[in-house]
């Protein structure tokens, strides 16, 4: 989880917020299951899910890095407390 947090803080935090709780119009990722997170990333990578920038960013990570990031998000609690 600590390694996933390091990758997240270096690359994702600006848009997706501290601990995965976004304050803006970008989705928060805290509490998202690993399976759902990896599914979405793969949709961005393949072009199946439209995006402004995630289709490009998602291709910049190894599968190992994405596993770490997904584990980190799954361990977080979304604002409001419910997962």
PDB file of C-alpha atoms in Angstrom:
ATOM      1  CA  UNK A   1       0.000   0.000   0.000  1.00  0.00           C
ATOM      2  CA  UNK A   2       2.839   2.409   0.813  1.00  0.00           C
ATOM      3  CA  UNK A   3       4.378   1.895  -2.641  1.00  0.00           C
ATOM      4  CA  UNK A   4       1.011   2.557  -4.287  1.00  0.00           C
ATOM      5  CA  UNK A   5       0.663   5.745  -2.262  1.00  0.00           C
ATOM      6  CA  UNK A   6       4.079   6.897  -3.490  1.00  0.00           C
ATOM      7  CA  UNK A   7       3.130   6.345  -7.144  1.00  0.00           C
ATOM      8  CA  UNK A   8      -0.247   8.021  -6.561  1.00  0.00           C
ATOM      9  CA  UNK A   9       1.215  11.083  -4.845  1.00  0.00           C
ATOM     10  CA  UNK A  10       3.760  11.561  -7.622  1.00  0.00           C
ATOM     11  CA  UNK A  11       1.264  11.292 -10.472  1.00  0.00           C
ATOM     12  CA  UNK A  12      -2.442  11.301  -9.626  1.00  0.00           C
ATOM     13  CA  UNK A  13      -3.005  13.477  -6.561  1.00  0.00           C
ATOM     14  CA  UNK A  14      -3.210  16.787  -8.406  1.00  0.00           C
ATOM     15  CA  UNK A  15      -6.411  15.746 -10.169  1.00  0.00           C
ATOM     16  CA  UNK A  16      -7.882  13.042  -7.920  1.00  0.00           C
ATOM     17  CA  UNK A  17      -7.228  14.747  -4.574  1.00  0.00           C
ATOM     18  CA  UNK A  18      -5.574  13.857  -1.310  1.00  0.00           C
ATOM     19  CA  UNK A  19      -6.065  10.171  -0.471  1.00  0.00           C
ATOM     20  CA  UNK A  20      -8.218   9.782  -3.588  1.00  0.00           C
ATOM     21  CA  UNK A  21     -10.945  12.149  -2.391  1.00  0.00           C
ATOM     22  CA  UNK A  22     -11.393  14.660  -5.200  1.00  0.00           C
ATOM     23  CA  UNK A  23     -12.834  18.057  -4.344  1.00  0.00           C
ATOM     24  CA  UNK A  24     -13.658  19.017  -7.907  1.00  0.00           C
ATOM     25  CA  UNK A  25     -15.434  17.637 -10.932  1.00  0.00           C
ATOM     26  CA  UNK A  26     -12.913  14.819 -11.321  1.00  0.00           C
ATOM     27  CA  UNK A  27     -14.037  11.526  -9.760  1.00  0.00           C
ATOM     28  CA  UNK A  28     -12.722  10.581  -6.361  1.00  0.00           C
ATOM     29  CA  UNK A  29     -11.145   7.138  -6.307  1.00  0.00           C
ATOM     30  CA  UNK A  30     -10.977   6.401  -2.586  1.00  0.00           C
ATOM     31  CA  UNK A  31     -12.631   3.111  -1.699  1.00  0.00           C
ATOM     32  CA  UNK A  32     -12.948   1.918  -5.304  1.00  0.00           C
ATOM     33  CA  UNK A  33     -12.390  -1.819  -5.576  1.00  0.00           C
ATOM     34  CA  UNK A  34      -9.199  -3.005  -7.203  1.00  0.00           C
ATOM     35  CA  UNK A  35     -11.158  -4.872  -9.888  1.00  0.00           C
ATOM     36  CA  UNK A  36     -13.210  -1.798 -10.804  1.00  0.00           C
ATOM     37  CA  UNK A  37     -10.117   0.458 -10.855  1.00  0.00           C
ATOM     38  CA  UNK A  38      -8.148  -1.881 -13.106  1.00  0.00           C
ATOM     39  CA  UNK A  39     -11.177  -2.357 -15.354  1.00  0.00           C
ATOM     40  CA  UNK A  40     -11.537   1.401 -15.829  1.00  0.00           C
ATOM     41  CA  UNK A  41      -7.819   1.848 -16.491  1.00  0.00           C
ATOM     42  CA  UNK A  42      -7.924  -0.907 -19.112  1.00  0.00           C
ATOM     43  CA  UNK A  43     -10.910   0.782 -20.758  1.00  0.00           C
ATOM     44  CA  UNK A  44      -8.938   4.040 -20.909  1.00  0.00           C
ATOM     45  CA  UNK A  45      -5.873   2.229 -22.281  1.00  0.00           C
ATOM     46  CA  UNK A  46      -7.859   0.523 -25.045  1.00  0.00           C
ATOM     47  CA  UNK A  47      -9.870   3.616 -25.949  1.00  0.00           C
ATOM     48  CA  UNK A  48     -13.168   1.946 -25.001  1.00  0.00           C
ATOM     49  CA  UNK A  49     -13.833   4.658 -22.396  1.00  0.00           C
ATOM     50  CA  UNK A  50     -13.621   8.240 -23.678  1.00  0.00           C
ATOM     51  CA  UNK A  51     -11.405  10.631 -21.750  1.00  0.00           C
ATOM     52  CA  UNK A  52      -9.663  13.958 -22.085  1.00  0.00           C
ATOM     53  CA  UNK A  53      -6.315  12.809 -20.672  1.00  0.00           C
ATOM     54  CA  UNK A  54      -6.647   9.453 -18.904  1.00  0.00           C
ATOM     55  CA  UNK A  55      -6.308   7.503 -22.148  1.00  0.00           C
ATOM     56  CA  UNK A  56      -2.785   8.947 -22.453  1.00  0.00           C
ATOM     57  CA  UNK A  57      -1.822   8.788 -18.785  1.00  0.00           C
ATOM     58  CA  UNK A  58      -3.002   5.203 -18.333  1.00  0.00           C
ATOM     59  CA  UNK A  59      -0.525   4.000 -20.948  1.00  0.00           C
ATOM     60  CA  UNK A  60       2.376   5.446 -18.935  1.00  0.00           C
ATOM     61  CA  UNK A  61       2.145   2.882 -16.127  1.00  0.00           C
ATOM     62  CA  UNK A  62       3.274  -0.701 -15.923  1.00  0.00           C
ATOM     63  CA  UNK A  63       0.761  -3.332 -14.837  1.00  0.00           C
ATOM     64  CA  UNK A  64       2.703  -3.581 -11.557  1.00  0.00           C
ATOM     65  CA  UNK A  65       2.345   0.139 -10.900  1.00  0.00           C
ATOM     66  CA  UNK A  66      -1.371  -0.016 -11.649  1.00  0.00           C
ATOM     67  CA  UNK A  67      -1.779  -2.915  -9.213  1.00  0.00           C
ATOM     68  CA  UNK A  68      -0.052  -0.846  -6.513  1.00  0.00           C
ATOM     69  CA  UNK A  69      -2.211   2.197  -7.208  1.00  0.00           C
ATOM     70  CA  UNK A  70      -5.420   0.117  -7.251  1.00  0.00           C
ATOM     71  CA  UNK A  71      -4.486  -1.505  -3.921  1.00  0.00           C
ATOM     72  CA  UNK A  72      -3.883   1.945  -2.453  1.00  0.00           C
ATOM     73  CA  UNK A  73      -7.261   3.322  -3.575  1.00  0.00           C
ATOM     74  CA  UNK A  74      -9.105   0.240  -2.369  1.00  0.00           C
ATOM     75  CA  UNK A  75      -7.596   0.795   1.094  1.00  0.00           C
ATOM     76  CA  UNK A  76      -8.766   4.416   1.358  1.00  0.00           C
ATOM     77  CA  UNK A  77     -12.027   5.587   2.861  1.00  0.00           C
ATOM     78  CA  UNK A  78     -14.075   7.945   0.696  1.00  0.00           C
ATOM     79  CA  UNK A  79     -15.296  11.229   2.140  1.00  0.00           C
ATOM     80  CA  UNK A  80     -18.496  10.380   3.974  1.00  0.00           C
ATOM     81  CA  UNK A  81     -17.043   7.125   5.266  1.00  0.00           C
ATOM     82  CA  UNK A  82     -18.913   4.490   3.274  1.00  0.00           C
ATOM     83  CA  UNK A  83     -17.037   2.234   0.851  1.00  0.00           C
TER      84      UNK A  83
END
